[in-house]
Amino acid sequence: MEEQIIIEGIVSSVIFHNAETGYTVFSMETEYDEKKDLDIDDEVVCVGTVPGITEGENIKVTGSFVVHSTYGKQLSVDIYEKTIPSTEKGIERYLASGVIKGIGPKIANKIVSKFGVETLDILENSPEKLSVIRGISSEKAISIGAVFHEQTELRRAMLYLQDYGVSPVYAMKIYKRFKENTLKVVQKNPYVLADEIFGIGFKMADSIAERVGIAKDSPFRIEAGIKYILNKEAGNGNVYTPIDTLIKKSSELISVLPESVENTVMQLNVTKQIWVENDSEKGKIVFLNSFFYSESYVAKKLVELSLADVGQGVDYSKEIDEFEKSGGITLAENQKLAVSEAMNNGVLVITGGPGTGKTTTINAIIGLLKNEGYEISLTAPTGRAAKRMTETTGIEARTIHRLLGISMISDDSKKQSFDRDEDNPIEADVVIVDESSMVDIILMYNLLKAIPYGTRLILVGDVDQLPAVGPGNVLKDIINSGCIKVVRLNEIFRQAEKSAIIMNAHRINKGIYPVLNEKENDFFFIKQYDVSNVSKTILELVTTRLPKYLKCTAKDIQILSPMRKAPLGTTNLNLVLQEKINPKNSYKTEKAFRKIVFREGDKVMQIKNNYNMTWNIYDAKRRKIDEGVGIFNGDEGIIERIDNDAEYIEVLFDDCKIVRYDFTQLDELELSYAVTIHKSQGSEYRAVIIPVYFGPEMLLNRNLIYTAITRAKELVVLVGIPEALYKMIDNNRQIDRFTQLDKRICDMKEVALS
């Protein structure tokens, strides 16, 4: 790490400033007695998050020198402190810089000549006095005072937050959200920051609270700890948390008595900040409000849609026969059943593994619906899944987010908002959702809100794959409820039987070991018992062997790892793969962020839903042909450009969307040469490489390896220890998620039919 130094001086010029992020490039005249000993020039170029900087300001910065490939030696600023100039010359230079709209060099000279060293005090406390100067009206005087006051508030907030260990980047985010109330919010209840600002979690807020002087047993702290545990459990897929678990984990987190936590839980329930439910079998269970309301609504709406009169009992055998003849295909009995049930039910679930004809069944349903004159809307959770659905049906499929339309919301809000809802529903007679196993409870809630009573809903997916990354186990719960019509496709078709990927996936799903390394096949296992050899083999496969075999590039091949942090986890593999596939090059710009170096040409993945992120699509001549908002967890792309001066990265995503990330948003991206199996859901790759090694039993199970294998289209290569693979297949233990959807559906249907 470079040596940190402190330099004081006057800002001589602002070379570049991004008002949105606070990123600034500026030069300063130094006032440092020992600068010659430290090889510091009389004028230093500085870069960093320094919002509101202006020429003439006195400033003290802490940072380290870096060498830019184009612009040479610069001081990278980590901490800064601005002080208002105290001499008449300094004040006049400060005002003459244009820092305040309406004051130029001539007016600055007049103001300072009139008020001298008291000028800044006049601007802050008595701006109306400026009107005595010719050329400044009363209105202009008040306007000048307002601008100066806002700058003062920003400066105070930034300095205050830095004193409590908040970096300039997060300080800027906080100020943009709370403006002049920043200090009040932080002093009273800094835990609000964890709720409002992405990237600031409980632990950072708790650190600020400790420095501010918030007591360890403060109600604010206990409430924040409880919400943190509930959110953490939601991150593990749970819709609710048993109260005993919540109390124990919260008490351990914040080191307070369990009784204090329990009392606060009840108080939060009374004030309707969380929801506590008494379940006859499970006892007291605790929800974040959004999950309770979402789960209750989903159950109610599914029952309502399923009971709608959509012509039950009509025989479609003749129409199905005609579809088979016209398409030259033969449907299995369960496929015919699925088509018939789709025509006669308000809600239908079609589930089945690879090669069981889900796509053919969807096409048959679409064919019959079209003949009946129905308007159909096709959708899927991810861009890749929607694109694949479009290719296999010939009808445009949109992501669920795009189908619903995303409303613009405040920059730092964590809430999602959609254009389509009960008042502005989806205009379709039938909605077909593919890859439904990926839909979490919040997304299903928003989708169902936009589906009007009387519209058919058809959910298609493989219930044996991993559940959604988000909270809930929606598809499985709907099936397990026994209250919604379900058709399971279980016949593997002849063409699918030629694929070892498909056959082995079904074997694994049944707990049977796969057939390995048959000649002229698409499923291989390379034995390597040493971790370094596994890594070395993966590199060879990605860079030479598979590109030659498949006639593809390294970026068409995806490494899927069960874990993130192990030696063969995604974090380590991404570093190794990046070095080999996209090495450091003088022609490629790069940006270091935390422990990741992003480089032009890198494969990257969006790792959170961002409903405000704007995207554009351009034609070959760089003319904009489409635009919108929203980039979502799991979207993958390539870094096309990094601009270290304007401080942004441009990413080209798979669906031709170009998105610009400023450097404060890089915590939303990660390298994706290797991704976790969970993150690969809904995606399909030409070739998949899976490192197979021993690890935590709770992570390495049959469900996981089944999901990984079914992501491959043309080739699967497993590298590692065969016994580790067999252990995964033998381990059919699935981590149950805490959900109530199946029970709620049954309860709702019982009420509806009573």
Coordinates of N, CA and C in Angstrom, one line a residue, residues 3 48 54 56-57 63 129 139 154 171-172 175 240 249 255 259 272 422 435 438 445 454 532-533 574 580-581 615 686:
E3 N 2.3 5.0 0.7 CA 2.4 5.8 1.9 C 1.4 6.9 1.8
G48 N -10.3 12.3 -6.9 CA -11.1 11.6 -5.8 C -12.5 12.2 -5.7
T54 N -14.1 24.2 -5.3 CA -14.0 25.4 -6.2 C -12.7 26.0 -6.1
G56 N -9.9 28.6 -5.5 CA -9.7 29.6 -4.4 C -9.9 29.0 -3.0
E57 N -10.5 27.9 -2.9 CA -10.7 27.3 -1.6 C -9.4 26.8 -0.9
G63 N -4.0 11.4 1.2 CA -4.0 10.4 0.2 C -2.7 9.8 -0.2
K129 N -28.0 41.9 2.9 CA -27.1 43.1 2.9 C -26.4 43.3 1.6
E139 N -33.7 40.2 -4.6 CA -34.0 38.8 -4.9 C -32.6 38.0 -5.2
L154 N -23.4 21.1 2.7 CA -22.7 19.9 2.1 C -21.3 19.8 2.7
A171 N -20.4 9.2 2.0 CA -20.9 10.5 2.5 C -21.7 11.3 1.4
M172 N -21.2 11.2 0.2 CA -22.0 11.9 -0.9 C -23.3 11.2 -1.1
Y175 N -25.6 12.4 1.8 CA -26.0 13.8 1.6 C -27.0 14.0 0.5
Y240 N -40.0 -16.0 6.4 CA -40.2 -15.6 7.8 C -39.1 -16.2 8.6
K249 N -30.5 -15.0 17.5 CA -29.5 -14.4 16.6 C -29.3 -12.9 16.8
S255 N -25.4 -8.2 21.4 CA -25.0 -8.4 22.8 C -25.9 -7.7 23.8
E259 N -34.5 -10.9 26.5 CA -35.7 -10.3 26.9 C -35.9 -8.9 26.3
K272 N -46.6 -2.0 13.8 CA -46.7 -2.5 12.4 C -45.5 -2.3 11.5
E422 N -53.0 -3.4 -10.4 CA -54.5 -3.6 -10.5 C -55.1 -2.6 -11.3
E435 N -39.4 -20.8 -16.8 CA -38.4 -20.8 -15.7 C -39.0 -20.2 -14.4
M438 N -37.5 -19.8 -10.8 CA -36.6 -18.7 -10.4 C -37.4 -17.5 -9.8
Y445 N -45.6 -11.6 -6.5 CA -46.6 -10.6 -6.0 C -46.8 -9.5 -7.0
G454 N -59.8 -13.4 -14.5 CA -60.3 -13.9 -15.7 C -59.2 -14.2 -16.7
S532 N -4.7 -27.6 -7.1 CA -3.9 -26.8 -8.1 C -4.1 -27.4 -9.5
N533 N -4.2 -28.7 -9.6 CA -4.3 -29.4 -10.8 C -5.7 -29.2 -11.4
N574 N -12.1 -16.5 -10.6 CA -12.2 -15.4 -11.5 C -10.8 -14.6 -11.6
K580 N -5.6 -15.1 -17.3 CA -5.3 -15.9 -18.5 C -6.1 -15.4 -19.7
I581 N -7.4 -15.2 -19.5 CA -8.3 -14.8 -20.6 C -8.2 -13.4 -21.1
W615 N -30.5 2.2 -19.4 CA -29.8 1.5 -20.4 C -30.2 2.0 -21.8
R686 N -23.2 -22.7 -23.9 CA -22.8 -23.7 -24.9 C -22.0 -24.8 -24.1

